[in-house]
mmCIF file of C-alpha atoms in Angstrom:
data_model
loop_
_atom_site.group_PDB
_atom_site.id
_atom_site.type_symbol
_atom_site.label_atom_id
_atom_site.label_comp_id
_atom_site.label_asym_id
_atom_site.label_seq_id
_atom_site.Cartn_x
_atom_site.Cartn_y
_atom_site.Cartn_z
ATOM 1 C CA UNK A 1 -18.763 -22.519 10.155
ATOM 2 C CA UNK A 2 -16.830 -19.488 9.964
ATOM 3 C CA UNK A 3 -18.017 -16.348 7.910
ATOM 4 C CA UNK A 4 -16.061 -15.072 5.324
ATOM 5 C CA UNK A 5 -14.637 -11.629 6.214
ATOM 6 C CA UNK A 6 -15.774 -8.749 4.707
ATOM 7 C CA UNK A 7 -12.814 -6.431 5.612
ATOM 8 C CA UNK A 8 -9.010 -6.647 5.956
ATOM 9 C CA UNK A 9 -8.842 -5.690 9.802
ATOM 10 C CA UNK A 10 -11.392 -5.772 12.638
ATOM 11 C CA UNK A 11 -10.701 -3.571 15.770
ATOM 12 C CA UNK A 12 -10.804 -5.248 18.968
ATOM 13 C CA UNK A 13 -11.639 -2.469 21.246
ATOM 14 C CA UNK A 14 -8.749 -3.808 23.529
ATOM 15 C CA UNK A 15 -5.209 -2.364 24.248
ATOM 16 C CA UNK A 16 -2.071 -4.410 23.908
ATOM 17 C CA UNK A 17 1.024 -4.677 26.361
ATOM 18 C CA UNK A 18 2.601 -1.514 24.748
ATOM 19 C CA UNK A 19 -0.486 0.700 25.142
ATOM 20 C CA UNK A 20 -1.462 0.673 21.421
ATOM 21 C CA UNK A 21 -4.659 -0.590 19.889
ATOM 22 C CA UNK A 22 -5.262 -4.032 18.983
ATOM 23 C CA UNK A 23 -6.918 -5.254 15.598
ATOM 24 C CA UNK A 24 -7.587 -8.520 14.229
ATOM 25 C CA UNK A 25 -6.249 -9.525 10.956
ATOM 26 C CA UNK A 26 -8.670 -11.172 8.387
ATOM 27 C CA UNK A 27 -7.692 -13.444 5.501
ATOM 28 C CA UNK A 28 -8.479 -10.564 3.079
ATOM 29 C CA UNK A 29 -5.153 -8.856 4.126
ATOM 30 C CA UNK A 30 -2.949 -11.951 3.058
ATOM 31 C CA UNK A 31 -0.785 -11.658 0.373
ATOM 32 C CA UNK A 32 -0.778 -14.735 -2.535
ATOM 33 C CA UNK A 33 2.967 -15.391 -1.828
ATOM 34 C CA UNK A 34 2.829 -16.175 1.397
ATOM 35 C CA UNK A 35 1.281 -19.334 3.107
ATOM 36 C CA UNK A 36 0.909 -16.813 6.374
ATOM 37 C CA UNK A 37 1.632 -13.381 5.175
ATOM 38 C CA UNK A 38 -0.297 -10.062 4.727
ATOM 39 C CA UNK A 39 0.259 -7.634 1.601
ATOM 40 C CA UNK A 40 2.444 -4.896 2.390
ATOM 41 C CA UNK A 41 0.454 -2.234 1.037
ATOM 42 C CA UNK A 42 -2.635 -3.214 3.181
ATOM 43 C CA UNK A 43 -0.085 -3.294 6.539
ATOM 44 C CA UNK A 44 1.311 0.292 5.306
ATOM 45 C CA UNK A 45 -2.499 1.569 5.116
ATOM 46 C CA UNK A 46 -3.119 0.356 8.441
ATOM 47 C CA UNK A 47 -0.502 2.251 9.887
ATOM 48 C CA UNK A 48 -1.440 5.237 7.911
ATOM 49 C CA UNK A 49 -4.758 5.033 9.456
ATOM 50 C CA UNK A 50 -3.409 5.584 12.763
ATOM 51 C CA UNK A 51 -1.586 8.619 11.757
ATOM 52 C CA UNK A 52 -4.750 10.098 10.260
ATOM 53 C CA UNK A 53 -6.468 9.336 13.557
ATOM 54 C CA UNK A 54 -3.817 10.833 15.726
ATOM 55 C CA UNK A 55 -4.849 14.642 16.989
ATOM 56 C CA UNK A 56 -3.329 17.572 15.562
ATOM 57 C CA UNK A 57 -3.334 21.103 16.314
ATOM 58 C CA UNK A 58 -4.676 22.365 12.936
ATOM 59 C CA UNK A 59 -6.234 20.493 9.843
ATOM 60 C CA UNK A 60 -3.504 18.108 8.904
ATOM 61 C CA UNK A 61 -3.277 15.265 5.819
ATOM 62 C CA UNK A 62 -0.299 12.970 5.211
ATOM 63 C CA UNK A 63 2.162 14.393 2.690
ATOM 64 C CA UNK A 64 4.493 11.455 3.217
ATOM 65 C CA UNK A 65 4.554 8.001 4.531
ATOM 66 C CA UNK A 66 7.724 5.690 4.696
ATOM 67 C CA UNK A 67 7.181 2.057 6.066
ATOM 68 C CA UNK A 68 10.179 -0.175 6.998
ATOM 69 C CA UNK A 69 8.859 -4.063 6.530
ATOM 70 C CA UNK A 70 11.113 -5.768 9.238
ATOM 71 C CA UNK A 71 9.819 -9.048 8.780
ATOM 72 C CA UNK A 72 6.805 -10.865 7.214
ATOM 73 C CA UNK A 73 3.711 -9.695 8.872
ATOM 74 C CA UNK A 74 1.342 -13.144 9.983
ATOM 75 C CA UNK A 75 -2.390 -12.806 9.703
ATOM 76 C CA UNK A 76 -3.161 -12.576 13.462
ATOM 77 C CA UNK A 77 -3.868 -9.867 16.185
ATOM 78 C CA UNK A 78 -1.523 -6.961 15.829
ATOM 79 C CA UNK A 79 -0.931 -4.085 18.269
ATOM 80 C CA UNK A 80 -0.503 -0.425 16.532
ATOM 81 C CA UNK A 81 1.604 1.901 18.490
ATOM 82 C CA UNK A 82 1.467 5.560 17.608
ATOM 83 C CA UNK A 83 4.020 8.278 18.887
ATOM 84 C CA UNK A 84 3.803 11.827 17.909
ATOM 85 C CA UNK A 85 7.526 12.504 17.322
ATOM 86 C CA UNK A 86 7.278 16.317 16.521
ATOM 87 C CA UNK A 87 4.037 18.333 17.030
ATOM 88 C CA UNK A 88 3.179 21.770 15.061
ATOM 89 C CA UNK A 89 0.653 23.772 13.609
ATOM 90 C CA UNK A 90 2.348 23.523 9.968
ATOM 91 C CA UNK A 91 4.225 20.074 10.192
ATOM 92 C CA UNK A 92 3.737 16.919 12.691
ATOM 93 C CA UNK A 93 5.966 13.823 12.577
ATOM 94 C CA UNK A 94 4.373 10.449 13.896
ATOM 95 C CA UNK A 95 6.032 7.294 14.246
ATOM 96 C CA UNK A 96 3.869 4.030 14.166
ATOM 97 C CA UNK A 97 5.377 0.566 15.307
ATOM 98 C CA UNK A 98 3.414 -2.617 14.742
ATOM 99 C CA UNK A 99 3.676 -5.669 16.972
ATOM 100 C CA UNK A 100 2.868 -9.260 17.269
ATOM 101 C CA UNK A 101 2.873 -9.577 20.981
ATOM 102 C CA UNK A 102 6.678 -8.827 21.789
ATOM 103 C CA UNK A 103 8.193 -8.830 18.142
ATOM 104 C CA UNK A 104 8.058 -5.660 16.242
ATOM 105 C CA UNK A 105 7.024 -6.295 12.533
ATOM 106 C CA UNK A 106 7.184 -2.911 10.904
ATOM 107 C CA UNK A 107 7.803 0.868 11.688
ATOM 108 C CA UNK A 108 6.242 4.012 9.707
ATOM 109 C CA UNK A 109 7.548 7.799 9.834
ATOM 110 C CA UNK A 110 4.492 9.973 8.755
ATOM 111 C CA UNK A 111 4.565 13.553 7.954
ATOM 112 C CA UNK A 112 1.441 15.602 7.887
ATOM 113 C CA UNK A 113 1.107 19.048 6.585
ATOM 114 C CA UNK A 114 -1.417 21.740 7.244
ATOM 115 C CA UNK A 115 -4.564 21.534 4.920
ATOM 116 C CA UNK A 116 -5.226 24.889 2.888
ATOM 117 C CA UNK A 117 -6.336 26.283 -0.174
ATOM 118 C CA UNK A 118 -4.199 28.170 -2.168
ATOM 119 C CA UNK A 119 -4.869 30.047 -5.601
ATOM 120 C CA UNK A 120 -2.454 28.374 -7.521
ATOM 121 C CA UNK A 121 -2.425 27.439 -11.427
ATOM 122 C CA UNK A 122 -3.991 23.976 -12.466
ATOM 123 C CA UNK A 123 -1.500 21.241 -11.499
ATOM 124 C CA UNK A 124 0.105 19.455 -14.452
ATOM 125 C CA UNK A 125 -0.047 15.834 -14.942
ATOM 126 C CA UNK A 126 -2.560 14.723 -17.066
ATOM 127 C CA UNK A 127 -4.298 11.264 -16.005
ATOM 128 C CA UNK A 128 -3.800 8.036 -17.886
ATOM 129 C CA UNK A 129 -6.174 7.117 -20.230
ATOM 130 C CA UNK A 130 -9.387 5.773 -18.458
ATOM 131 C CA UNK A 131 -10.769 2.501 -19.937
ATOM 132 C CA UNK A 132 -14.127 1.464 -19.824
ATOM 133 C CA UNK A 133 -13.559 -2.121 -19.191
ATOM 134 C CA UNK A 134 -12.668 -3.153 -15.408
ATOM 135 C CA UNK A 135 -11.389 -6.704 -14.772
ATOM 136 C CA UNK A 136 -10.832 -8.542 -11.214
ATOM 137 C CA UNK A 137 -7.326 -8.660 -10.406
ATOM 138 C CA UNK A 138 -7.212 -12.438 -10.686
ATOM 139 C CA UNK A 139 -7.966 -12.194 -14.463
ATOM 140 C CA UNK A 140 -4.374 -10.412 -15.033
ATOM 141 C CA UNK A 141 -2.384 -11.768 -12.189
ATOM 142 C CA UNK A 142 -0.367 -14.973 -12.722
ATOM 143 C CA UNK A 143 -1.679 -16.886 -9.982
ATOM 144 C CA UNK A 144 -5.172 -18.949 -9.897
ATOM 145 C CA UNK A 145 -8.227 -17.317 -8.649
ATOM 146 C CA UNK A 146 -9.771 -20.348 -7.071
ATOM 147 C CA UNK A 147 -6.841 -20.666 -4.281
ATOM 148 C CA UNK A 148 -7.397 -19.279 -0.458
ATOM 149 C CA UNK A 149 -8.839 -16.016 0.489
ATOM 150 C CA UNK A 150 -6.268 -12.936 0.132
ATOM 151 C CA UNK A 151 -6.060 -9.478 -0.763
ATOM 152 C CA UNK A 152 -5.233 -10.187 -4.592
ATOM 153 C CA UNK A 153 -8.019 -12.468 -5.215
ATOM 154 C CA UNK A 154 -10.941 -11.082 -3.556
ATOM 155 C CA UNK A 155 -9.924 -7.334 -2.851
ATOM 156 C CA UNK A 156 -8.686 -5.728 -6.107
ATOM 157 C CA UNK A 157 -10.088 -4.338 -9.288
ATOM 158 C CA UNK A 158 -7.713 -3.178 -12.285
ATOM 159 C CA UNK A 159 -8.246 -1.465 -15.528
ATOM 160 C CA UNK A 160 -4.903 -2.060 -17.787
ATOM 161 C CA UNK A 161 -3.913 1.035 -19.749
ATOM 162 C CA UNK A 162 -0.260 0.075 -20.946
ATOM 163 C CA UNK A 163 1.739 -3.009 -20.364
ATOM 164 C CA UNK A 164 0.513 -5.935 -18.133
ATOM 165 C CA UNK A 165 0.690 -7.775 -14.918
ATOM 166 C CA UNK A 166 1.356 -10.804 -16.698
ATOM 167 C CA UNK A 167 4.357 -9.728 -18.523
ATOM 168 C CA UNK A 168 7.812 -7.900 -17.295
ATOM 169 C CA UNK A 169 8.453 -4.017 -17.776
ATOM 170 C CA UNK A 170 6.624 -0.781 -17.183
ATOM 171 C CA UNK A 171 2.986 -0.821 -16.752
ATOM 172 C CA UNK A 172 0.348 1.915 -16.263
ATOM 173 C CA UNK A 173 -3.082 0.677 -14.686
ATOM 174 C CA UNK A 174 -5.858 1.959 -12.582
ATOM 175 C CA UNK A 175 -6.864 -0.124 -9.211
ATOM 176 C CA UNK A 176 -9.338 0.071 -6.984
ATOM 177 C CA UNK A 177 -10.080 -1.733 -3.563
ATOM 178 C CA UNK A 178 -13.156 -3.815 -3.472
ATOM 179 C CA UNK A 179 -13.147 -4.210 0.180
ATOM 180 C CA UNK A 180 -12.690 -1.733 3.015
ATOM 181 C CA UNK A 181 -9.418 -1.597 4.688
ATOM 182 C CA UNK A 182 -10.973 -1.724 8.480
ATOM 183 C CA UNK A 183 -14.540 -3.216 9.158
ATOM 184 C CA UNK A 184 -17.201 -0.299 9.636
ATOM 185 C CA UNK A 185 -14.916 2.438 8.337
ATOM 186 C CA UNK A 186 -14.891 4.200 4.930
ATOM 187 C CA UNK A 187 -11.510 3.730 3.307
ATOM 188 C CA UNK A 188 -9.765 7.054 2.991
ATOM 189 C CA UNK A 189 -8.163 8.214 -0.519
ATOM 190 C CA UNK A 190 -4.938 8.551 1.392
ATOM 191 C CA UNK A 191 -5.107 4.745 2.760
ATOM 192 C CA UNK A 192 -6.409 3.514 -0.936
ATOM 193 C CA UNK A 193 -3.089 5.334 -2.529
ATOM 194 C CA UNK A 194 -0.858 3.607 -0.038
ATOM 195 C CA UNK A 195 -2.175 0.318 -0.762
ATOM 196 C CA UNK A 196 -2.239 0.735 -4.505
ATOM 197 C CA UNK A 197 0.855 2.487 -4.666
ATOM 198 C CA UNK A 198 2.495 -0.707 -3.043
ATOM 199 C CA UNK A 199 1.846 -2.459 -6.409
ATOM 200 C CA UNK A 200 4.774 -0.572 -8.039
ATOM 201 C CA UNK A 201 7.258 -3.138 -7.783
ATOM 202 C CA UNK A 202 5.225 -6.194 -8.946
ATOM 203 C CA UNK A 203 3.382 -4.553 -12.040
ATOM 204 C CA UNK A 204 6.950 -3.355 -13.202
ATOM 205 C CA UNK A 205 9.283 -6.128 -12.516
ATOM 206 C CA UNK A 206 12.014 -6.838 -14.883
ATOM 207 C CA UNK A 207 11.485 -10.563 -14.887
ATOM 208 C CA UNK A 208 9.053 -13.415 -14.007
ATOM 209 C CA UNK A 209 8.790 -14.479 -10.657
ATOM 210 C CA UNK A 210 9.832 -18.212 -11.199
ATOM 211 C CA UNK A 211 13.248 -16.646 -12.189
ATOM 212 C CA UNK A 212 14.011 -13.961 -9.456
ATOM 213 C CA UNK A 213 13.060 -12.996 -6.014
ATOM 214 C CA UNK A 214 12.261 -9.397 -5.956
ATOM 215 C CA UNK A 215 10.913 -8.471 -2.657
ATOM 216 C CA UNK A 216 10.511 -4.681 -1.538
ATOM 217 C CA UNK A 217 11.916 -4.019 2.002
ATOM 218 C CA UNK A 218 10.105 -0.446 2.456
ATOM 219 C CA UNK A 219 7.493 1.864 0.810
ATOM 220 C CA UNK A 220 7.440 5.562 0.682
ATOM 221 C CA UNK A 221 4.454 7.378 -0.797
ATOM 222 C CA UNK A 222 4.369 10.902 -1.217
ATOM 223 C CA UNK A 223 1.106 12.957 -1.481
ATOM 224 C CA UNK A 224 0.450 16.359 -2.926
ATOM 225 C CA UNK A 225 -3.314 15.954 -2.114
ATOM 226 C CA UNK A 226 -5.539 12.940 -1.483
ATOM 227 C CA UNK A 227 -6.913 11.314 -4.520
ATOM 228 C CA UNK A 228 -10.657 11.555 -4.936
ATOM 229 C CA UNK A 229 -12.854 8.629 -6.061
ATOM 230 C CA UNK A 230 -12.592 4.857 -5.804
ATOM 231 C CA UNK A 231 -9.553 4.593 -8.389
ATOM 232 C CA UNK A 232 -6.045 5.155 -8.319
ATOM 233 C CA UNK A 233 -4.148 5.314 -11.663
ATOM 234 C CA UNK A 234 -0.464 3.890 -11.088
ATOM 235 C CA UNK A 235 2.338 4.540 -13.910
ATOM 236 C CA UNK A 236 5.303 2.163 -12.654
ATOM 237 C CA UNK A 237 8.684 1.542 -13.628
ATOM 238 C CA UNK A 238 11.828 -0.428 -12.094
ATOM 239 C CA UNK A 239 15.518 -0.477 -12.160
ATOM 240 C CA UNK A 240 17.297 -3.583 -11.482
ATOM 241 C CA UNK A 241 21.093 -3.871 -10.843
ATOM 242 C CA UNK A 242 23.860 -6.770 -10.557
ATOM 243 C CA UNK A 243 24.325 -5.548 -6.975
ATOM 244 C CA UNK A 244 21.204 -7.290 -5.692
ATOM 245 C CA UNK A 245 19.288 -3.757 -5.532
ATOM 246 C CA UNK A 246 16.471 -2.298 -7.369
ATOM 247 C CA UNK A 247 14.286 0.617 -7.029
ATOM 248 C CA UNK A 248 10.353 0.716 -8.038
ATOM 249 C CA UNK A 249 8.700 4.171 -8.706
ATOM 250 C CA UNK A 250 5.141 4.987 -9.647
ATOM 251 C CA UNK A 251 3.247 8.414 -10.346
ATOM 252 C CA UNK A 252 -0.135 8.389 -8.583
ATOM 253 C CA UNK A 253 -3.145 9.589 -10.291
ATOM 254 C CA UNK A 254 -6.697 9.907 -9.980
ATOM 255 C CA UNK A 255 -9.070 11.402 -12.582
ATOM 256 C CA UNK A 256 -8.318 14.887 -11.834
ATOM 257 C CA UNK A 257 -4.567 14.483 -12.689
ATOM 258 C CA UNK A 258 -1.192 13.641 -10.862
ATOM 259 C CA UNK A 259 -1.552 13.474 -6.874
ATOM 260 C CA UNK A 260 1.789 11.754 -5.638
ATOM 261 C CA UNK A 261 4.320 9.321 -6.132
ATOM 262 C CA UNK A 262 5.216 5.616 -4.839
ATOM 263 C CA UNK A 263 8.864 4.243 -4.248
ATOM 264 C CA UNK A 264 10.380 0.927 -3.105
ATOM 265 C CA UNK A 265 13.479 -0.506 -2.372
ATOM 266 C CA UNK A 266 13.768 -3.966 -4.019
ATOM 267 C CA UNK A 267 15.799 -6.740 -2.870
ATOM 268 C CA UNK A 268 16.742 -9.138 -5.546
ATOM 269 C CA UNK A 269 18.052 -12.443 -5.639
ATOM 270 C CA UNK A 270 17.749 -15.719 -8.006
ATOM 271 C CA UNK A 271 14.905 -17.730 -7.306
ATOM 272 C CA UNK A 272 15.504 -21.195 -5.621
ATOM 273 C CA UNK A 273 15.779 -24.112 -8.385
#
């Protein structure tokens, strides 16, 4: 009997045909809306991890990550290929490519800036109200909790502040990861912000999923600092247009205040009848 997974990914310690590290995907990386496909936020955080582990000339942190999702990422062994595009003591730009064998699935461009401590006034942007009651994600999402193992069913906790995942429209929530991104590693604040920032499209959709297809084709996360603590606040809104395009955006918070923004380009179409 196969043991249930405890993390989204497990490093194999092997190198793939493109010279990148191989990681084994588990069912905890899966999305509820695919029979064999991964959650885009989890995939994006895996690519961010590769950037965080890349050597730099000075102490650096990810300030911006943009991920292009070329196709559905299957729950399988993946190869993560990293290349430093621009090296510097203030700014480093790194490209990450994700492969399934010979097929490229996604590509990310990350910018890291040097870390320092400046004597600036306190940053604006008070965090949303932090409620006392926490729920499992399945209590507020419109899918059954007793289905197969997925990231949404097992990996996310939620505290709703305004709006709801069950209803269209803007929403503000606190989200947390209940499982590690990578087996044997502590999930960083940056990785957590990228995973949970990917929820802005779904949590602020304009209509219900049985009526419309609203698929994000990318994810961009800008961070002024790494969030502290297990929870990330997300205040999300979406704009949909008859052109078949939309934009989902969200302000990201920790309990100390605003830390960044998440933006997604959204492909729109009528749902199959």
